[in-house]
Amino acid sequence: MRRPRRLTRLLALPVAAASFVLAPDIIRIVAGDDFGSAVRPLRILVFASVFFFTNALFSSLLVIYERERQMAVIAASIVVLNVGLNLILIPSFSYNGAAVATVITEACGGIALMIWATKSVGARVDLSPLPRVLGATAGMVVALWAALTFPLLVTVAVGVVVPQSI
């Protein structure tokens, strides 16, 4: 059972990095050519996706150990932070500001969840695979950028093959 959770956490960085590079293609496929202005907000939001993976894990840990009250405090704090950031950022930066607010609140919530969950149950976070994941992700990003001139399926295939060879 340990391996699937670890795999999920390890996938977060490469998925976010690939989505960042492929954002124009993703927007074009999902919404069409008229939505090119959505590329920047998507590129910002992919950084929040890294925390989506881990937040689910630490939230579940708090529920399993009956720490729902702690989770409610974190959630309420994050809502207040998100509303405040949106009030500050949206007037000046529109949807890009909303995207930045989401990333900041997901990161703050994720860090708070991780700290509270690990301290509450006496667990620790194993970051030992992180250097390998970062190296493979960096290699994938370079390969994806280099392959952007090819058809999308070729670019995606390059992005899948390169990290496995690093």
PDB file of C-alpha atoms in Angstrom:
ATOM      1  CA  MET A   1       0.000   0.000   0.000  1.00  0.00           C
ATOM      2  CA  ARG A   2       2.940   2.350   0.584  1.00  0.00           C
ATOM      3  CA  ARG A   3       4.043   2.355  -3.043  1.00  0.00           C
ATOM      4  CA  PRO A   4       0.880   3.899  -4.624  1.00  0.00           C
ATOM      5  CA  ARG A   5       0.882   6.835  -2.168  1.00  0.00           C
ATOM      6  CA  ARG A   6       4.561   7.417  -2.793  1.00  0.00           C
ATOM      7  CA  LEU A   7       4.006   7.185  -6.532  1.00  0.00           C
ATOM      8  CA  THR A   8       1.228   9.775  -6.325  1.00  0.00           C
ATOM      9  CA  ARG A   9       3.462  12.218  -4.463  1.00  0.00           C
ATOM     10  CA  LEU A  10       6.305  11.644  -6.903  1.00  0.00           C
ATOM     11  CA  LEU A  11       4.049  12.297  -9.899  1.00  0.00           C
ATOM     12  CA  ALA A  12       3.007  15.751  -8.726  1.00  0.00           C
ATOM     13  CA  LEU A  13       6.161  17.599  -9.813  1.00  0.00           C
ATOM     14  CA  PRO A  14       6.521  16.058 -13.296  1.00  0.00           C
ATOM     15  CA  VAL A  15       2.798  16.478 -14.021  1.00  0.00           C
ATOM     16  CA  ALA A  16       2.923  20.139 -12.993  1.00  0.00           C
ATOM     17  CA  ALA A  17       6.123  20.761 -14.982  1.00  0.00           C
ATOM     18  CA  ALA A  18       4.771  19.063 -18.100  1.00  0.00           C
ATOM     19  CA  SER A  19       1.510  20.991 -17.794  1.00  0.00           C
ATOM     20  CA  PHE A  20       3.486  24.230 -17.518  1.00  0.00           C
ATOM     21  CA  VAL A  21       5.391  23.531 -20.733  1.00  0.00           C
ATOM     22  CA  LEU A  22       2.383  22.166 -22.616  1.00  0.00           C
ATOM     23  CA  ALA A  23      -0.081  24.810 -21.384  1.00  0.00           C
ATOM     24  CA  PRO A  24      -0.643  26.375 -24.838  1.00  0.00           C
ATOM     25  CA  ASP A  25      -1.475  22.968 -26.329  1.00  0.00           C
ATOM     26  CA  ILE A  26      -3.663  22.014 -23.375  1.00  0.00           C
ATOM     27  CA  ILE A  27      -5.671  25.240 -23.686  1.00  0.00           C
ATOM     28  CA  ARG A  28      -5.978  24.871 -27.458  1.00  0.00           C
ATOM     29  CA  ILE A  29      -7.240  21.281 -27.151  1.00  0.00           C
ATOM     30  CA  VAL A  30      -9.626  21.940 -24.259  1.00  0.00           C
ATOM     31  CA  ALA A  31     -10.970  25.393 -25.142  1.00  0.00           C
ATOM     32  CA  GLY A  32      -9.839  26.292 -28.653  1.00  0.00           C
ATOM     33  CA  ASP A  33      -7.643  28.959 -30.188  1.00  0.00           C
ATOM     34  CA  ASP A  34      -9.770  31.824 -28.852  1.00  0.00           C
ATOM     35  CA  PHE A  35      -8.610  31.190 -25.283  1.00  0.00           C
ATOM     36  CA  GLY A  36      -4.889  31.879 -25.615  1.00  0.00           C
ATOM     37  CA  SER A  37      -5.097  34.319 -22.711  1.00  0.00           C
ATOM     38  CA  ALA A  38      -5.801  31.352 -20.419  1.00  0.00           C
ATOM     39  CA  VAL A  39      -2.254  30.002 -20.876  1.00  0.00           C
ATOM     40  CA  ARG A  40      -0.668  32.237 -18.220  1.00  0.00           C
ATOM     41  CA  PRO A  41      -3.255  31.467 -15.495  1.00  0.00           C
ATOM     42  CA  LEU A  42      -2.920  27.752 -16.251  1.00  0.00           C
ATOM     43  CA  ARG A  43       0.855  28.002 -15.973  1.00  0.00           C
ATOM     44  CA  ILE A  44       0.431  29.652 -12.586  1.00  0.00           C
ATOM     45  CA  LEU A  45      -2.196  27.182 -11.372  1.00  0.00           C
ATOM     46  CA  VAL A  46      -0.138  24.094 -12.189  1.00  0.00           C
ATOM     47  CA  PHE A  47       2.060  24.948  -9.223  1.00  0.00           C
ATOM     48  CA  ALA A  48      -0.991  24.557  -6.960  1.00  0.00           C
ATOM     49  CA  SER A  49      -1.490  21.045  -8.331  1.00  0.00           C
ATOM     50  CA  VAL A  50       1.679  19.919  -6.549  1.00  0.00           C
ATOM     51  CA  PHE A  51      -0.075  20.678  -3.275  1.00  0.00           C
ATOM     52  CA  PHE A  52      -3.372  19.061  -4.348  1.00  0.00           C
ATOM     53  CA  PHE A  53      -1.609  15.686  -4.267  1.00  0.00           C
ATOM     54  CA  THR A  54      -0.089  16.137  -0.831  1.00  0.00           C
ATOM     55  CA  ASN A  55      -3.009  18.008   0.745  1.00  0.00           C
ATOM     56  CA  ALA A  56      -5.282  15.040   0.122  1.00  0.00           C
ATOM     57  CA  LEU A  57      -2.790  12.745   1.831  1.00  0.00           C
ATOM     58  CA  PHE A  58      -2.329  14.896   4.941  1.00  0.00           C
ATOM     59  CA  SER A  59      -6.049  15.687   5.205  1.00  0.00           C
ATOM     60  CA  SER A  60      -6.789  11.973   5.166  1.00  0.00           C
ATOM     61  CA  LEU A  61      -4.172  11.409   7.843  1.00  0.00           C
ATOM     62  CA  LEU A  62      -5.814  13.976  10.104  1.00  0.00           C
ATOM     63  CA  VAL A  63      -9.229  12.373   9.565  1.00  0.00           C
ATOM     64  CA  ILE A  64      -7.903   8.876  10.259  1.00  0.00           C
ATOM     65  CA  TYR A  65      -6.420  10.066  13.544  1.00  0.00           C
ATOM     66  CA  GLU A  66      -9.609  11.972  14.416  1.00  0.00           C
ATOM     67  CA  ARG A  67      -8.038  15.419  14.133  1.00  0.00           C
ATOM     68  CA  GLU A  68     -10.908  16.988  12.202  1.00  0.00           C
ATOM     69  CA  ARG A  69     -10.916  20.036  14.484  1.00  0.00           C
ATOM     70  CA  GLN A  70      -7.328  20.810  13.485  1.00  0.00           C
ATOM     71  CA  MET A  71      -8.267  20.380   9.854  1.00  0.00           C
ATOM     72  CA  ALA A  72     -11.231  22.746  10.283  1.00  0.00           C
ATOM     73  CA  VAL A  73      -8.961  25.407  11.809  1.00  0.00           C
ATOM     74  CA  ILE A  74      -6.553  25.095   8.890  1.00  0.00           C
ATOM     75  CA  ALA A  75      -9.397  25.196   6.354  1.00  0.00           C
ATOM     76  CA  ALA A  76     -10.965  28.290   7.929  1.00  0.00           C
ATOM     77  CA  SER A  77      -7.599  30.050   8.024  1.00  0.00           C
ATOM     78  CA  ILE A  78      -6.966  29.198   4.386  1.00  0.00           C
ATOM     79  CA  VAL A  79     -10.378  30.500   3.337  1.00  0.00           C
ATOM     80  CA  VAL A  80      -9.669  33.813   5.078  1.00  0.00           C
ATOM     81  CA  LEU A  81      -6.212  33.981   3.449  1.00  0.00           C
ATOM     82  CA  ASN A  82      -7.657  33.163   0.019  1.00  0.00           C
ATOM     83  CA  VAL A  83     -10.400  35.779   0.227  1.00  0.00           C
ATOM     84  CA  GLY A  84      -7.895  38.393   1.418  1.00  0.00           C
ATOM     85  CA  LEU A  85      -5.440  37.606  -1.354  1.00  0.00           C
ATOM     86  CA  ASN A  86      -8.197  37.667  -3.957  1.00  0.00           C
ATOM     87  CA  LEU A  87      -9.368  41.075  -2.723  1.00  0.00           C
ATOM     88  CA  ILE A  88      -5.805  42.369  -3.057  1.00  0.00           C
ATOM     89  CA  LEU A  89      -4.689  40.644  -6.275  1.00  0.00           C
ATOM     90  CA  ILE A  90      -7.743  40.464  -8.534  1.00  0.00           C
ATOM     91  CA  PRO A  91      -8.288  44.228  -8.948  1.00  0.00           C
ATOM     92  CA  SER A  92      -4.731  44.670 -10.259  1.00  0.00           C
ATOM     93  CA  PHE A  93      -4.021  41.326 -11.916  1.00  0.00           C
ATOM     94  CA  SER A  94      -7.454  39.918 -12.845  1.00  0.00           C
ATOM     95  CA  TYR A  95      -7.555  36.137 -13.299  1.00  0.00           C
ATOM     96  CA  ASN A  96      -3.764  35.915 -13.020  1.00  0.00           C
ATOM     97  CA  GLY A  97      -4.112  37.373  -9.520  1.00  0.00           C
ATOM     98  CA  ALA A  98      -6.756  34.790  -8.673  1.00  0.00           C
ATOM     99  CA  ALA A  99      -4.417  32.063  -9.881  1.00  0.00           C
ATOM    100  CA  VAL A 100      -1.563  33.387  -7.734  1.00  0.00           C
ATOM    101  CA  ALA A 101      -3.904  33.568  -4.723  1.00  0.00           C
ATOM    102  CA  THR A 102      -4.845  29.927  -5.275  1.00  0.00           C
ATOM    103  CA  VAL A 103      -1.201  28.814  -5.436  1.00  0.00           C
ATOM    104  CA  ILE A 104      -0.289  30.732  -2.284  1.00  0.00           C
ATOM    105  CA  THR A 105      -3.252  29.415  -0.308  1.00  0.00           C
ATOM    106  CA  GLU A 106      -2.727  25.826  -1.462  1.00  0.00           C
ATOM    107  CA  ALA A 107       0.949  26.045  -0.515  1.00  0.00           C
ATOM    108  CA  CYS A 108       0.203  27.556   2.904  1.00  0.00           C
ATOM    109  CA  GLY A 109      -2.560  25.042   3.524  1.00  0.00           C
ATOM    110  CA  GLY A 110      -0.362  22.181   2.413  1.00  0.00           C
ATOM    111  CA  ILE A 111       2.520  23.187   4.626  1.00  0.00           C
ATOM    112  CA  ALA A 112       0.187  23.675   7.600  1.00  0.00           C
ATOM    113  CA  LEU A 113      -1.487  20.308   6.970  1.00  0.00           C
ATOM    114  CA  MET A 114       1.863  18.563   6.664  1.00  0.00           C
ATOM    115  CA  ILE A 115       3.247  20.069   9.866  1.00  0.00           C
ATOM    116  CA  TRP A 116       0.092  19.474  11.878  1.00  0.00           C
ATOM    117  CA  ALA A 117      -0.498  15.969  10.557  1.00  0.00           C
ATOM    118  CA  THR A 118       3.064  14.765  11.040  1.00  0.00           C
ATOM    119  CA  LYS A 119       3.330  16.246  14.543  1.00  0.00           C
ATOM    120  CA  SER A 120      -0.097  14.956  15.569  1.00  0.00           C
ATOM    121  CA  VAL A 121       0.606  11.359  14.651  1.00  0.00           C
ATOM    122  CA  GLY A 122       4.383  11.267  15.099  1.00  0.00           C
ATOM    123  CA  ALA A 123       5.044  10.638  11.406  1.00  0.00           C
ATOM    124  CA  ARG A 124       7.765  12.100   9.242  1.00  0.00           C
ATOM    125  CA  VAL A 125       7.984  13.099   5.603  1.00  0.00           C
ATOM    126  CA  ASP A 126      10.573  11.231   3.544  1.00  0.00           C
ATOM    127  CA  LEU A 127      12.102  13.682   1.089  1.00  0.00           C
ATOM    128  CA  SER A 128      14.954  11.402   0.040  1.00  0.00           C
ATOM    129  CA  PRO A 129      13.510  10.736  -3.459  1.00  0.00           C
ATOM    130  CA  LEU A 130      13.166  14.471  -4.133  1.00  0.00           C
ATOM    131  CA  PRO A 131      16.601  15.044  -5.746  1.00  0.00           C
ATOM    132  CA  ARG A 132      16.012  12.205  -8.233  1.00  0.00           C
ATOM    133  CA  VAL A 133      12.505  13.445  -8.998  1.00  0.00           C
ATOM    134  CA  LEU A 134      13.762  17.008  -9.495  1.00  0.00           C
ATOM    135  CA  GLY A 135      16.548  15.804 -11.786  1.00  0.00           C
ATOM    136  CA  ALA A 136      14.219  13.687 -13.894  1.00  0.00           C
ATOM    137  CA  THR A 137      11.679  16.506 -14.005  1.00  0.00           C
ATOM    138  CA  ALA A 138      14.323  18.998 -15.135  1.00  0.00           C
ATOM    139  CA  GLY A 139      15.417  16.602 -17.881  1.00  0.00           C
ATOM    140  CA  MET A 140      11.812  16.145 -18.962  1.00  0.00           C
ATOM    141  CA  VAL A 141      11.219  19.916 -19.091  1.00  0.00           C
ATOM    142  CA  VAL A 142      14.310  20.458 -21.258  1.00  0.00           C
ATOM    143  CA  ALA A 143      13.230  17.632 -23.579  1.00  0.00           C
ATOM    144  CA  LEU A 144       9.665  18.966 -23.789  1.00  0.00           C
ATOM    145  CA  TRP A 145      10.826  22.497 -24.624  1.00  0.00           C
ATOM    146  CA  ALA A 146      13.158  21.090 -27.290  1.00  0.00           C
ATOM    147  CA  ALA A 147      10.394  18.934 -28.778  1.00  0.00           C
ATOM    148  CA  LEU A 148       7.697  21.645 -28.908  1.00  0.00           C
ATOM    149  CA  THR A 149       8.192  22.063 -32.655  1.00  0.00           C
ATOM    150  CA  PHE A 150       7.086  18.481 -33.240  1.00  0.00           C
ATOM    151  CA  PRO A 151       3.459  17.286 -33.230  1.00  0.00           C
ATOM    152  CA  LEU A 152       1.985  17.138 -29.726  1.00  0.00           C
ATOM    153  CA  LEU A 153       1.963  13.322 -29.506  1.00  0.00           C
ATOM    154  CA  VAL A 154       5.675  13.213 -30.337  1.00  0.00           C
ATOM    155  CA  THR A 155       6.383  15.914 -27.749  1.00  0.00           C
ATOM    156  CA  VAL A 156       4.432  14.016 -25.079  1.00  0.00           C
ATOM    157  CA  ALA A 157       6.226  10.767 -25.978  1.00  0.00           C
ATOM    158  CA  VAL A 158       9.578  12.524 -25.569  1.00  0.00           C
ATOM    159  CA  GLY A 159       8.431  13.854 -22.197  1.00  0.00           C
ATOM    160  CA  VAL A 160       7.523  10.349 -21.056  1.00  0.00           C
ATOM    161  CA  VAL A 161      10.683   8.622 -22.299  1.00  0.00           C
ATOM    162  CA  VAL A 162      13.351  11.120 -21.194  1.00  0.00           C
ATOM    163  CA  PRO A 163      12.737  11.015 -17.396  1.00  0.00           C
ATOM    164  CA  GLN A 164      12.904   7.237 -17.470  1.00  0.00           C
ATOM    165  CA  SER A 165      16.341   7.362 -19.043  1.00  0.00           C
ATOM    166  CA  ILE A 166      17.747   9.771 -16.440  1.00  0.00           C
TER     167      ILE A 166
END
